[in-house]
mmCIF file of C-alpha atoms in Angstrom:
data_model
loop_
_atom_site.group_PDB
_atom_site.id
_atom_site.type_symbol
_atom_site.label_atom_id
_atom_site.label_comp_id
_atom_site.label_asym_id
_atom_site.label_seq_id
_atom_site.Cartn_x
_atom_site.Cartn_y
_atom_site.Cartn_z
ATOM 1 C CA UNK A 1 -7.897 18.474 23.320
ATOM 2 C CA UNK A 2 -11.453 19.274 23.919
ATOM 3 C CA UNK A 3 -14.417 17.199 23.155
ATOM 4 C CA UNK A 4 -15.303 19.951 20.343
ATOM 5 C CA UNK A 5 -12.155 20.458 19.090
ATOM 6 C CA UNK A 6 -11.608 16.455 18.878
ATOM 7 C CA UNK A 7 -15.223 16.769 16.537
ATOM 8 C CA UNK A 8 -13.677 19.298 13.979
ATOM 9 C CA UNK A 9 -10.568 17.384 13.694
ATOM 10 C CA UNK A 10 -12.560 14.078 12.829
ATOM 11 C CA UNK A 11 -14.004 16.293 9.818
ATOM 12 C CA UNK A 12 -11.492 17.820 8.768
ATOM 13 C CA UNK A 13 -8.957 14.500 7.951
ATOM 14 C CA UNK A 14 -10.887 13.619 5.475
ATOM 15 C CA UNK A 15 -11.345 17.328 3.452
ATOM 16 C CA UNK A 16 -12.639 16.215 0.216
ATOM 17 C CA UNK A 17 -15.312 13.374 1.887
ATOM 18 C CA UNK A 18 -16.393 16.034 4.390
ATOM 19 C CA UNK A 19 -16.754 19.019 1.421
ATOM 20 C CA UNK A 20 -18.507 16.665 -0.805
ATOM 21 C CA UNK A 21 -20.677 15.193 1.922
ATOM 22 C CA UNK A 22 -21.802 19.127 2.648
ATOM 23 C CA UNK A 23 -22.167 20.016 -0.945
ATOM 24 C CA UNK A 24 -24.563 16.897 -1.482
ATOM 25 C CA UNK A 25 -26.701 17.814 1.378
ATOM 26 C CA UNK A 26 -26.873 21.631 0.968
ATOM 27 C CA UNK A 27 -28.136 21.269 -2.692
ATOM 28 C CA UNK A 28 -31.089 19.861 -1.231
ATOM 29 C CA UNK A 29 -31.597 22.206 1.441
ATOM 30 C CA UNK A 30 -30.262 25.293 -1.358
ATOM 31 C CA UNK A 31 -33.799 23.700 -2.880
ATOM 32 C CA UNK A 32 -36.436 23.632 -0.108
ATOM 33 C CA UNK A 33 -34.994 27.250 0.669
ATOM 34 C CA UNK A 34 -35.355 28.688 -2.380
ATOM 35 C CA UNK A 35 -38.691 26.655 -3.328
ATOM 36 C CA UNK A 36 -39.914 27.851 0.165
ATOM 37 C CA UNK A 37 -39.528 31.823 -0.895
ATOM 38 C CA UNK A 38 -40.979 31.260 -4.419
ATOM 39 C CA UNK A 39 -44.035 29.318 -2.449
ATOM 40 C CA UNK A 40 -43.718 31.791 0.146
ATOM 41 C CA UNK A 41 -43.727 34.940 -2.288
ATOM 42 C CA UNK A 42 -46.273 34.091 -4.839
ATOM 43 C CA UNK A 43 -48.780 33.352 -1.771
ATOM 44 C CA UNK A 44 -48.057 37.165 -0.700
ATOM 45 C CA UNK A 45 -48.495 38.540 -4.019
ATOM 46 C CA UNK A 46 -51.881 36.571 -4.388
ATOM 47 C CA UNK A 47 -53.056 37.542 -0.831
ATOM 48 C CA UNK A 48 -52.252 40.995 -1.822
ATOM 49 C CA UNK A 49 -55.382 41.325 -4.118
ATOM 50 C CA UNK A 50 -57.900 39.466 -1.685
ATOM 51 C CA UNK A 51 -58.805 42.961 -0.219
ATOM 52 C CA UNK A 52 -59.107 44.969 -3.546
ATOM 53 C CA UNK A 53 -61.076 48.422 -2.910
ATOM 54 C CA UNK A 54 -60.607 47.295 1.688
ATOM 55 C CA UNK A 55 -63.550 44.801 1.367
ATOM 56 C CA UNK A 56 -63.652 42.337 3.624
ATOM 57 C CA UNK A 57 -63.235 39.113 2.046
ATOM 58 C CA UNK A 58 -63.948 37.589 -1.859
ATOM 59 C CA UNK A 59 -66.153 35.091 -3.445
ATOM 60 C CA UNK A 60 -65.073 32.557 -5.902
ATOM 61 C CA UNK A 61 -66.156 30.027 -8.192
ATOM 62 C CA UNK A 62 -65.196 26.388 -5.707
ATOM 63 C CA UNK A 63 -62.363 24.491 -7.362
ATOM 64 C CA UNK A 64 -60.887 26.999 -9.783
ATOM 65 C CA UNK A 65 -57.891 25.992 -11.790
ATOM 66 C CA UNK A 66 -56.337 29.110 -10.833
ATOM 67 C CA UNK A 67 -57.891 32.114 -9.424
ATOM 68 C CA UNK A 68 -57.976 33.541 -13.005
ATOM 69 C CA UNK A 69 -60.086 30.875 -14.131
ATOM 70 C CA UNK A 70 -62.876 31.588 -11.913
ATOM 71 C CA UNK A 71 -66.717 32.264 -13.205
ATOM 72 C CA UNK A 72 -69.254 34.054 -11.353
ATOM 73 C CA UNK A 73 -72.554 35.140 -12.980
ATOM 74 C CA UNK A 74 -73.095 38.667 -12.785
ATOM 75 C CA UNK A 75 -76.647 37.382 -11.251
ATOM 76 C CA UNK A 76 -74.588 35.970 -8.364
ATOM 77 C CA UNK A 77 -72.664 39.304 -7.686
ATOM 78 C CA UNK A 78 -76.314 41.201 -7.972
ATOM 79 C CA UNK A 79 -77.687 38.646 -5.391
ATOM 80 C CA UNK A 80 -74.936 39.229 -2.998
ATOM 81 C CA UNK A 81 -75.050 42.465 -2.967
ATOM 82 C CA UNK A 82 -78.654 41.772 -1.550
ATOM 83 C CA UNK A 83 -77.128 39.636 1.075
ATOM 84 C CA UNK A 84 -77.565 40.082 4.592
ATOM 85 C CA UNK A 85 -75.146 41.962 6.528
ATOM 86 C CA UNK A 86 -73.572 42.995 3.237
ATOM 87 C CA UNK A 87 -72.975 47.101 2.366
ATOM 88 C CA UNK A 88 -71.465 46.347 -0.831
ATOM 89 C CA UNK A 89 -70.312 44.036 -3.543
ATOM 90 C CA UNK A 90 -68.413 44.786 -6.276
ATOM 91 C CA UNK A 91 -67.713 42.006 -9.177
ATOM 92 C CA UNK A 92 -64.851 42.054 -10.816
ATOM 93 C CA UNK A 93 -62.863 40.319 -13.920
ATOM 94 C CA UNK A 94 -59.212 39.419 -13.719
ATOM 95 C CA UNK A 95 -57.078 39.334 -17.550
ATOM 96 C CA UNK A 96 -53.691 38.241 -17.791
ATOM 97 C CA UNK A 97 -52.538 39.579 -21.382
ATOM 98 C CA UNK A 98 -48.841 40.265 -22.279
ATOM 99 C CA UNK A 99 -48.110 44.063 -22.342
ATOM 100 C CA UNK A 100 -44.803 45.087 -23.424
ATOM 101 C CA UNK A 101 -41.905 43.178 -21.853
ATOM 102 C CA UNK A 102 -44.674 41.497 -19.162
ATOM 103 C CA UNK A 103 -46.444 38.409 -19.804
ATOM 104 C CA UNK A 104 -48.177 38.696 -16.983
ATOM 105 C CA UNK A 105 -49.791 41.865 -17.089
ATOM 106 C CA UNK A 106 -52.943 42.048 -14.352
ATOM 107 C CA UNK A 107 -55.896 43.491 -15.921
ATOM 108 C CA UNK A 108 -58.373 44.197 -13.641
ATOM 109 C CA UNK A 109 -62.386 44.924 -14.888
ATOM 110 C CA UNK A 110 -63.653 47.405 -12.821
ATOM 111 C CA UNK A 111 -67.457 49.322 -12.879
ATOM 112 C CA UNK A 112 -66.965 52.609 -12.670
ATOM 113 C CA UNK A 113 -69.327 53.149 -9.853
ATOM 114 C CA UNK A 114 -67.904 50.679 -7.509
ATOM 115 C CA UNK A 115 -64.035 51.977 -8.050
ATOM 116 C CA UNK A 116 -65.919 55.685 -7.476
ATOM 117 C CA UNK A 117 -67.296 54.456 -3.884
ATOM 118 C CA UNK A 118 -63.888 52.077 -3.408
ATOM 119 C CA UNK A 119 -60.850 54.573 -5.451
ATOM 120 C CA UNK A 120 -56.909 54.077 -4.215
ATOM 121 C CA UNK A 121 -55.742 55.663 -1.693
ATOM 122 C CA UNK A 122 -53.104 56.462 -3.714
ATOM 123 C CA UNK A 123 -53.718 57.781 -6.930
ATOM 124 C CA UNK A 124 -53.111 60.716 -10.135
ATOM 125 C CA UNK A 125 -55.583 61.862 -12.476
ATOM 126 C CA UNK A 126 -58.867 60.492 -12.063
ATOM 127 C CA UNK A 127 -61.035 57.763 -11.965
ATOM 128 C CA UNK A 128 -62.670 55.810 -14.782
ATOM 129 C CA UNK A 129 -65.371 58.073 -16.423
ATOM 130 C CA UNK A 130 -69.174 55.881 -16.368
ATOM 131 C CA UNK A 131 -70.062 54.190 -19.455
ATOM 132 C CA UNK A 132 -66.297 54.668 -20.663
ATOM 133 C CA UNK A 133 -64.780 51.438 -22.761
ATOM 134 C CA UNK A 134 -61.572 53.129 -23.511
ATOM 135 C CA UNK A 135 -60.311 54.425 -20.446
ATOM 136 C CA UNK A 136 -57.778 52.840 -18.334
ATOM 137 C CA UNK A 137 -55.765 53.434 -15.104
ATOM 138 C CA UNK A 138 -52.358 52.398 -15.198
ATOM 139 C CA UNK A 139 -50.566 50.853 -11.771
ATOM 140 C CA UNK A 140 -47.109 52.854 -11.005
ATOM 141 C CA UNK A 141 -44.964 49.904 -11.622
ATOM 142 C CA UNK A 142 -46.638 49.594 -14.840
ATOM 143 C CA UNK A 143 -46.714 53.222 -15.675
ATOM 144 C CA UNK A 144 -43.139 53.128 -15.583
ATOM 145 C CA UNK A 145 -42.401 49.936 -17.738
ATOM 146 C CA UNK A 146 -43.973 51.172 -20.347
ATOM 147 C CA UNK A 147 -43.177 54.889 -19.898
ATOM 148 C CA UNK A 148 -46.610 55.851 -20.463
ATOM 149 C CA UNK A 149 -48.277 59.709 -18.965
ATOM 150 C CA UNK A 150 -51.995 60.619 -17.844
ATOM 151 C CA UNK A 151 -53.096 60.941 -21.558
ATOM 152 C CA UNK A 152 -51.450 58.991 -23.278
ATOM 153 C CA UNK A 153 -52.353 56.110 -25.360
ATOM 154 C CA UNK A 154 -51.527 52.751 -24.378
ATOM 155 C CA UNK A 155 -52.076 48.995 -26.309
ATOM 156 C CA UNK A 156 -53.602 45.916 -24.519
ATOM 157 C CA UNK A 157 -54.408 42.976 -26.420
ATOM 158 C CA UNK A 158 -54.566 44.786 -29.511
ATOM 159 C CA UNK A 159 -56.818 47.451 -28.196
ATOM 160 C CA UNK A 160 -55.884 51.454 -27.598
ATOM 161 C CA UNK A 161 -56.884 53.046 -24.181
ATOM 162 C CA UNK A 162 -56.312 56.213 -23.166
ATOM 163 C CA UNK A 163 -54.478 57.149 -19.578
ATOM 164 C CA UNK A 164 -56.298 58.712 -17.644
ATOM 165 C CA UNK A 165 -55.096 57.664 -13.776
ATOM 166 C CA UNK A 166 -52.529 56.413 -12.306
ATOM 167 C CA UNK A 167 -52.183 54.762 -8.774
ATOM 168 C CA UNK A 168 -50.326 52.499 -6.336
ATOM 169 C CA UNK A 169 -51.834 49.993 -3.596
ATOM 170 C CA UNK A 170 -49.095 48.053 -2.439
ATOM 171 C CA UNK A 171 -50.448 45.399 -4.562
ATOM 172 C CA UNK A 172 -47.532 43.981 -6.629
ATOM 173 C CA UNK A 173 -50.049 42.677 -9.637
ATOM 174 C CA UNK A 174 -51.996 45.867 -9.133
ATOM 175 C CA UNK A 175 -49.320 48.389 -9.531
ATOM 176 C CA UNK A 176 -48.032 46.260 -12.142
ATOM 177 C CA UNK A 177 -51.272 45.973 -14.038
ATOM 178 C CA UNK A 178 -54.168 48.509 -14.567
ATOM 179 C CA UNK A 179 -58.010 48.711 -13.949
ATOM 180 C CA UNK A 180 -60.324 49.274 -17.143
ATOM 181 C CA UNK A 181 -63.584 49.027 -17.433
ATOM 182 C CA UNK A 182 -65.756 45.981 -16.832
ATOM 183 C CA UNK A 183 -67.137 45.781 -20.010
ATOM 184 C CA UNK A 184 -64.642 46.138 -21.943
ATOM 185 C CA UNK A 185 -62.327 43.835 -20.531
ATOM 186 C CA UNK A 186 -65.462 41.257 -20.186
ATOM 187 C CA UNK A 187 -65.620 41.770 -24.221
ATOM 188 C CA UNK A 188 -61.458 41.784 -24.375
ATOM 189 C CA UNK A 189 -61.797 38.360 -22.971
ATOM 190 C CA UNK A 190 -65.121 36.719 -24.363
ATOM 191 C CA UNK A 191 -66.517 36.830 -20.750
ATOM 192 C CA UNK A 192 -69.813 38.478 -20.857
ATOM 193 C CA UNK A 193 -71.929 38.210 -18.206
ATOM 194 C CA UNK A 194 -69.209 36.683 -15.961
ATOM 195 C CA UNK A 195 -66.766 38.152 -13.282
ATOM 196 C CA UNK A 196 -63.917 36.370 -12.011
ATOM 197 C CA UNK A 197 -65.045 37.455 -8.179
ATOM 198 C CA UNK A 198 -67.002 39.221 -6.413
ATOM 199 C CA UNK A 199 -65.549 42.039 -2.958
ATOM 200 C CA UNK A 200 -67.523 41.745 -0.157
ATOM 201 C CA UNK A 201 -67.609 44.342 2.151
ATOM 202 C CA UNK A 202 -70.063 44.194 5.335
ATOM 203 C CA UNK A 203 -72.315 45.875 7.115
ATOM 204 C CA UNK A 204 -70.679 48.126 10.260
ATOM 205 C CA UNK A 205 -70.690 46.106 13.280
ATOM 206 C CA UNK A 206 -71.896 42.432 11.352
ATOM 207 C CA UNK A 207 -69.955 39.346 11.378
ATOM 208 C CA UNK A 208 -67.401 38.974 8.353
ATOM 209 C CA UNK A 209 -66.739 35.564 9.217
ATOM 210 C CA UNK A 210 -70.360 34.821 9.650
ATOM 211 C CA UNK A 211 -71.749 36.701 6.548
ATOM 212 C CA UNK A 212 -68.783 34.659 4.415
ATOM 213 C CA UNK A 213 -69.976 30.829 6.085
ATOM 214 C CA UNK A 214 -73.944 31.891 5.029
ATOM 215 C CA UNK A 215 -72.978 32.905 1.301
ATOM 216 C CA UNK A 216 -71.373 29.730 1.555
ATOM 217 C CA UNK A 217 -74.535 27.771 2.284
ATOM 218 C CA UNK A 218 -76.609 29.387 0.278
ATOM 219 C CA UNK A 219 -75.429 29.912 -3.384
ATOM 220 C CA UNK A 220 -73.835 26.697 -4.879
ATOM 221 C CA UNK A 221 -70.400 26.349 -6.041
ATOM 222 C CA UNK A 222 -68.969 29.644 -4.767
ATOM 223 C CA UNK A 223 -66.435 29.854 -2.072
ATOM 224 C CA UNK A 224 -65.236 32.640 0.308
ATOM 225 C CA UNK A 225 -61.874 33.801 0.836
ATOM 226 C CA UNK A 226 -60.676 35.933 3.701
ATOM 227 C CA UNK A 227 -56.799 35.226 3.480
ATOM 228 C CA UNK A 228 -53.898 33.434 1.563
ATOM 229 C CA UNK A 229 -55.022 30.741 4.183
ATOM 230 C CA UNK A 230 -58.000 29.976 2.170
ATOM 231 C CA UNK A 231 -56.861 30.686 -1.652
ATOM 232 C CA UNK A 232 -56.667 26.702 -2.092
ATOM 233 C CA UNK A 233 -60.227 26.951 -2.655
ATOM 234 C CA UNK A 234 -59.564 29.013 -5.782
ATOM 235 C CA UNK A 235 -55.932 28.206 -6.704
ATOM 236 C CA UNK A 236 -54.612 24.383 -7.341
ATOM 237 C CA UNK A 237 -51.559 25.696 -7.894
ATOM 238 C CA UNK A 238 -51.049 26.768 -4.267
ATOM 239 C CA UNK A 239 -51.963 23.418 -3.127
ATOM 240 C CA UNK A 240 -49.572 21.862 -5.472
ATOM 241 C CA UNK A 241 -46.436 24.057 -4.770
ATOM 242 C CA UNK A 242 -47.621 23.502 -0.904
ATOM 243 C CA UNK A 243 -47.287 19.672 -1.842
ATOM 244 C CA UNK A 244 -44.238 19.984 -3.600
ATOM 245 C CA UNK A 245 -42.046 21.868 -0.766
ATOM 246 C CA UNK A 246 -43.190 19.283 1.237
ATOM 247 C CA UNK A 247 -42.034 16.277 -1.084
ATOM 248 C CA UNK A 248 -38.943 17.904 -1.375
ATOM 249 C CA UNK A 249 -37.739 18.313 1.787
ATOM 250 C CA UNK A 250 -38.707 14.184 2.314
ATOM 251 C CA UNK A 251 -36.497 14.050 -0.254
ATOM 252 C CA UNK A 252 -34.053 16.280 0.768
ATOM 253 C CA UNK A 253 -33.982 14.119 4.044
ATOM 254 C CA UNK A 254 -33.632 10.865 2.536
ATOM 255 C CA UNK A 255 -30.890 11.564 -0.148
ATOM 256 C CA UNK A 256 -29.226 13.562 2.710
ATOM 257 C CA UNK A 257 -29.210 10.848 4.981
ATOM 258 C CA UNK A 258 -27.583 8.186 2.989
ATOM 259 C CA UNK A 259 -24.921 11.065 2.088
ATOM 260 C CA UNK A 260 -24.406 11.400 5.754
ATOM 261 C CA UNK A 261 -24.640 7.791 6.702
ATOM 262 C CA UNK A 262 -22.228 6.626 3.865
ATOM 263 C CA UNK A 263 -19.481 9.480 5.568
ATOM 264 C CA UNK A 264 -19.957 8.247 8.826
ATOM 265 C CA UNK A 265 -19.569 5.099 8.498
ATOM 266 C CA UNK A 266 -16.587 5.747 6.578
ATOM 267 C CA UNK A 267 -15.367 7.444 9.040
ATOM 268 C CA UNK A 268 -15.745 4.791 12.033
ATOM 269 C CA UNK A 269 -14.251 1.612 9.823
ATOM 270 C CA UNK A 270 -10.920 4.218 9.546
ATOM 271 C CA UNK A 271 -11.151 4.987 13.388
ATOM 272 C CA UNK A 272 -12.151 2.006 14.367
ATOM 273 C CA UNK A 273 -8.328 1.117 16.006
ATOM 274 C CA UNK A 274 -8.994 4.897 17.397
ATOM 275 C CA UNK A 275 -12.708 4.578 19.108
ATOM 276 C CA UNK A 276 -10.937 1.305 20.800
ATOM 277 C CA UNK A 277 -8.315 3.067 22.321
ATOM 278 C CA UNK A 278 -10.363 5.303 23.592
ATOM 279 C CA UNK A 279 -12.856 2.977 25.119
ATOM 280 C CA UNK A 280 -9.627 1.511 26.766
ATOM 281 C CA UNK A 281 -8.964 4.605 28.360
ATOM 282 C CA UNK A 282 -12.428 5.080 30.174
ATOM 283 C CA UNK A 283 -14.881 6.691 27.143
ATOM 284 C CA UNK A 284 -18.021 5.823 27.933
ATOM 285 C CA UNK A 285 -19.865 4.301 24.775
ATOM 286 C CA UNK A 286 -22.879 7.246 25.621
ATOM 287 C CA UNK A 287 -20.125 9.312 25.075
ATOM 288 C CA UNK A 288 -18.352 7.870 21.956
ATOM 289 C CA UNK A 289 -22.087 8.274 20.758
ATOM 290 C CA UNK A 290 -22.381 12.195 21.451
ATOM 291 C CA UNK A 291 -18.973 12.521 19.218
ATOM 292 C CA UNK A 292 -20.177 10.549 16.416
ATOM 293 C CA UNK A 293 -23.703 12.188 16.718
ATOM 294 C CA UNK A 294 -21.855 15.582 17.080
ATOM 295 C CA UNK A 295 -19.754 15.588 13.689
ATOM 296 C CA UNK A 296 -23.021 14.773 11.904
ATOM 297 C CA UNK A 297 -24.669 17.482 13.204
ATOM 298 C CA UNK A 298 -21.878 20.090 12.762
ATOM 299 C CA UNK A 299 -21.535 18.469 8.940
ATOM 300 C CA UNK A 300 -25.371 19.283 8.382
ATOM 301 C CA UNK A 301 -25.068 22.652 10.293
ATOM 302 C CA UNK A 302 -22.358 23.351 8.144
ATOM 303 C CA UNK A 303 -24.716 22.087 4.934
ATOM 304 C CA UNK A 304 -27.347 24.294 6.103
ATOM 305 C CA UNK A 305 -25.903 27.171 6.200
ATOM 306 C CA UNK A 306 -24.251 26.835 3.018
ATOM 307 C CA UNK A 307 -27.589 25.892 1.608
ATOM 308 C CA UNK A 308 -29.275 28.751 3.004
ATOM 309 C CA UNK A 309 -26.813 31.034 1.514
ATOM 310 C CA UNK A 310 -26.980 29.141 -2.422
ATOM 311 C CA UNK A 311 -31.281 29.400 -1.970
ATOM 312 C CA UNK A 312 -30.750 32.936 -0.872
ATOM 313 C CA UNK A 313 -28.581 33.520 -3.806
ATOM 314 C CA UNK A 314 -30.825 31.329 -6.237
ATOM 315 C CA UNK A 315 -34.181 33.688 -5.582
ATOM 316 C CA UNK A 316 -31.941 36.698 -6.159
ATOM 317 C CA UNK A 317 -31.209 35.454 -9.202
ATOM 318 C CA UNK A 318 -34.513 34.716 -11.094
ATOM 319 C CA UNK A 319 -35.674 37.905 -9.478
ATOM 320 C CA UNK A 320 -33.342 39.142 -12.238
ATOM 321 C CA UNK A 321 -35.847 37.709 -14.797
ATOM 322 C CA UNK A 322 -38.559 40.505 -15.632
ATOM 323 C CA UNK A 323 -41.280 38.048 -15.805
ATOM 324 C CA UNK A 324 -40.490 36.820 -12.653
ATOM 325 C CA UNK A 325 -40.242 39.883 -10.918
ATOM 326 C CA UNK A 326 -43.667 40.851 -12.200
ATOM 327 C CA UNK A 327 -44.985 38.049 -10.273
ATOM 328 C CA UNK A 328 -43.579 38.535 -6.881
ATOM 329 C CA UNK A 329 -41.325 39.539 -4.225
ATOM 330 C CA UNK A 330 -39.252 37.774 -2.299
ATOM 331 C CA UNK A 331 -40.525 37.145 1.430
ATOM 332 C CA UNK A 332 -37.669 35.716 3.460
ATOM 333 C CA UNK A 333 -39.775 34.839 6.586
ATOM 334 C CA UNK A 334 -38.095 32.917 9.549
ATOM 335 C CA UNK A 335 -40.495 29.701 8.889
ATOM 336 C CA UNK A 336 -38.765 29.044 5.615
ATOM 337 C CA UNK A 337 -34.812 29.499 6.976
ATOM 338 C CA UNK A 338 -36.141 27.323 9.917
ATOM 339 C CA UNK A 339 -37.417 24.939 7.794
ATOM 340 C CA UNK A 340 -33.466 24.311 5.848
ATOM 341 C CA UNK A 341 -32.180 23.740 9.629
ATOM 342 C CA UNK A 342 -35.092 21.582 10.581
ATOM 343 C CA UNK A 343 -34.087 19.205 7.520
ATOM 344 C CA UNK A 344 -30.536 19.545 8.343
ATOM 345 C CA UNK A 345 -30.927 18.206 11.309
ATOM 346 C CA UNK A 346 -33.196 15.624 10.983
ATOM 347 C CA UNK A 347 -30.428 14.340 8.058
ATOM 348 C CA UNK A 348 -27.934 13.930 10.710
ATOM 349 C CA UNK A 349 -29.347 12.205 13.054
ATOM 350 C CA UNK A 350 -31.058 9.636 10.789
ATOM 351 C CA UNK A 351 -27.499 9.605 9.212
ATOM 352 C CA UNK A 352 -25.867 9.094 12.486
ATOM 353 C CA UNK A 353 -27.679 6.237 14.403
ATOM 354 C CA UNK A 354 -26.145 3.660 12.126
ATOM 355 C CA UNK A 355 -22.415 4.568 12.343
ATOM 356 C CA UNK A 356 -22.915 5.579 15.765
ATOM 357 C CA UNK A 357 -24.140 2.590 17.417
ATOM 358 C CA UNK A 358 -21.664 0.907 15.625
ATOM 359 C CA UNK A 359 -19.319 2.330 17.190
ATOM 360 C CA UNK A 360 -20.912 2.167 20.396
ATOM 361 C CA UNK A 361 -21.306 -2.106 19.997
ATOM 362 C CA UNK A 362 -17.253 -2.243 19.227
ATOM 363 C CA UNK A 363 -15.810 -3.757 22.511
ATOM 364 C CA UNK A 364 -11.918 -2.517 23.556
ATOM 365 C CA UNK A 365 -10.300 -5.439 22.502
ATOM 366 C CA UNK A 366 -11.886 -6.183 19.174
ATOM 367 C CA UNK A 367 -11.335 -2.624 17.756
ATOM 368 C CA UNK A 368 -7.801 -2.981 18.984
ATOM 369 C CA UNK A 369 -7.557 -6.014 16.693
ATOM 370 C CA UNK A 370 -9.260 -4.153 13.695
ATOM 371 C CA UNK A 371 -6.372 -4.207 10.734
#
């Protein structure tokens, strides 16, 4: 019999151990998966709007709540837009109302100047008319939830804008929300005087990086944000779900490893007559390790893919849910699948040392004796 075939049979004489052993530790891995897309998704769908209109990077308030909750005097987006190196800076005010079957419906506040000299690439209709306050462009996505047409009338929070534009950026929030004027959604949302952040596009040729470190220094409290990298500055709820993935999988590891340790050593009290035998027949005790070493890490290879599969599965599922949907999409990048075999394997071998040098330390003659 060969050395891996000798590994699968050791697994598979106890059936009901070994499949409740894998259950046990792909439910934790079936969670850092499918908390690893969510984190992983929502991060795109947020990085998505740090480039509204192509500008180069945004400006915050410094230690938002949530991006949403941002302030920025509209003296602060004027003074910027005197900034060195800078071409152009448009303010702008995010509003999260529930429209129709979305609560989460992205209402972006938009001067009709600065979406003239910034407009989608892709769009119907036209743009928002200057001095407007009941004119709005509708994203795609959102255009077709609610079923509404270039002149039509739609309701947000309680007040009636006409459709005049439609358009799509890629943007998940964006084509699921609409731009209206600034004004009117800085009146929608008792804001006046305030945007939520300000675009910064730069001069041809300057420095982004440079321009975003002296706006930095210079006005108080504001923060620059070039990519999803950075949106911890703004967004504690990043940080938090980054935190969380990462207390998970500890725990994932340690609950895992008892699971794994518990089976083990199961497994070596019922062999223990076995391992003995073999000893007396020239196994080395190196290689009475690799076989004890090996079945844990086929059981948590075995675990991970199963959990894999179940977080998979899991996303799929709340992307069912509308309001979910309307927040992101899933991003199944390699980090996050790597991540599940990463824990799997670190849960066998922490769950293997124990039983294994157990096993090792049994001489011949008193595992022979073992009743």
């Amino acid at each position: 019999m060969s050395f891996i075939a000798l590994i699968i049979k050791n697994l598979v004489r106890q059936r009901i151990r070994t499949g409740l052993t894998v259950l046990g530790i792909s439910m934790g891995i079936t969670t850092v998966v499918a908390l690893g897309v969510v984190t992983s998704s929502l991060k795109e769908s947020a990085g998505e709007i740090i480039r509204l209109g192509q500008a180069d990077f945004m400006v915050a308030q410094e230690g938002a709540a949530d991006l949403t909750f941002s302030l920025v005097a509209e003296e602060d987006a004027t003074a910027l837009a005197a900034y060195q190196d800078v071409a152009r800076a448009e303010g702008v005010l995010f509003h999260v109302v529930h429209v129709g079957s979305n609560p989460f419906f992205f209402l972006v506040g938009r001067d009709a100047a600065d979406l003239a000299a910034s407009p989608p690439s892709s769009m119907e209709g036209r743009l928002l008319a200057p001095d407007a306050i009941d004119e709005v462009m509708l994203g795609r996505r959102a255009a077709d939830e609610l079923d509404a047409k270039i002149g039509d009338t739609v309701t947000i929070d309680d007040i009636s804008f006409r459709v005049v534009g439609t358009y799509q950026t890629g943007s998940l929030w964006e084509d699921g929300g609409a731009y209206a004027p600034l004004t009117a959604v800085q009146e929608m949302s008792a804001k006046s005087g305030v945007v939520t952040a300000v675009y910064i596009t730069v001069e041809p040729g300057a420095d982004a990086a440079a321009v975003a470190d002296g706006i930095e220094d210079d006005f108080e409290n504001l923060v620059t944000i070039a990519d999803v990298g950075e949106f911890g500055k703004v967004d504690q709820g990043v940080e938090f779900m980054d935190a969380a993935n990462i207390a998970i999988s500890v725990l994932a590891v340690g609950i895992g490893a008892i699971g794994v340790m518990n089976t083990m050593i199961m497994s070596v009290l019922e062999r223990t007559r076995e391992i003995g035998i073999l000893r007396a027949v020239g196994w080395s005790g190196r290689r009475i390790l690799r076989m004890i070493i090996g079945e844990s890490l086929l059981l948590c290879v075995i675990a991970a893919a199963v959990g894999t599969a179940l977080g998979v599965l899991a996303t799929r599922a709340v992307l069912l849910i509308d309001m979910v949907s309307n927040l992101m999409e899933p991003q199944y990048t390699p980090d996050i699948f790597i991540r599940g075999l990463i824990v799997a394997v670190v849960v066998a071998l922490l769950g293997a040392i124990y039983p294994a040098v157990r096993a090792v330390r049994l001489t011949p003659m008193e595992a022979l004796r073992y009743e």
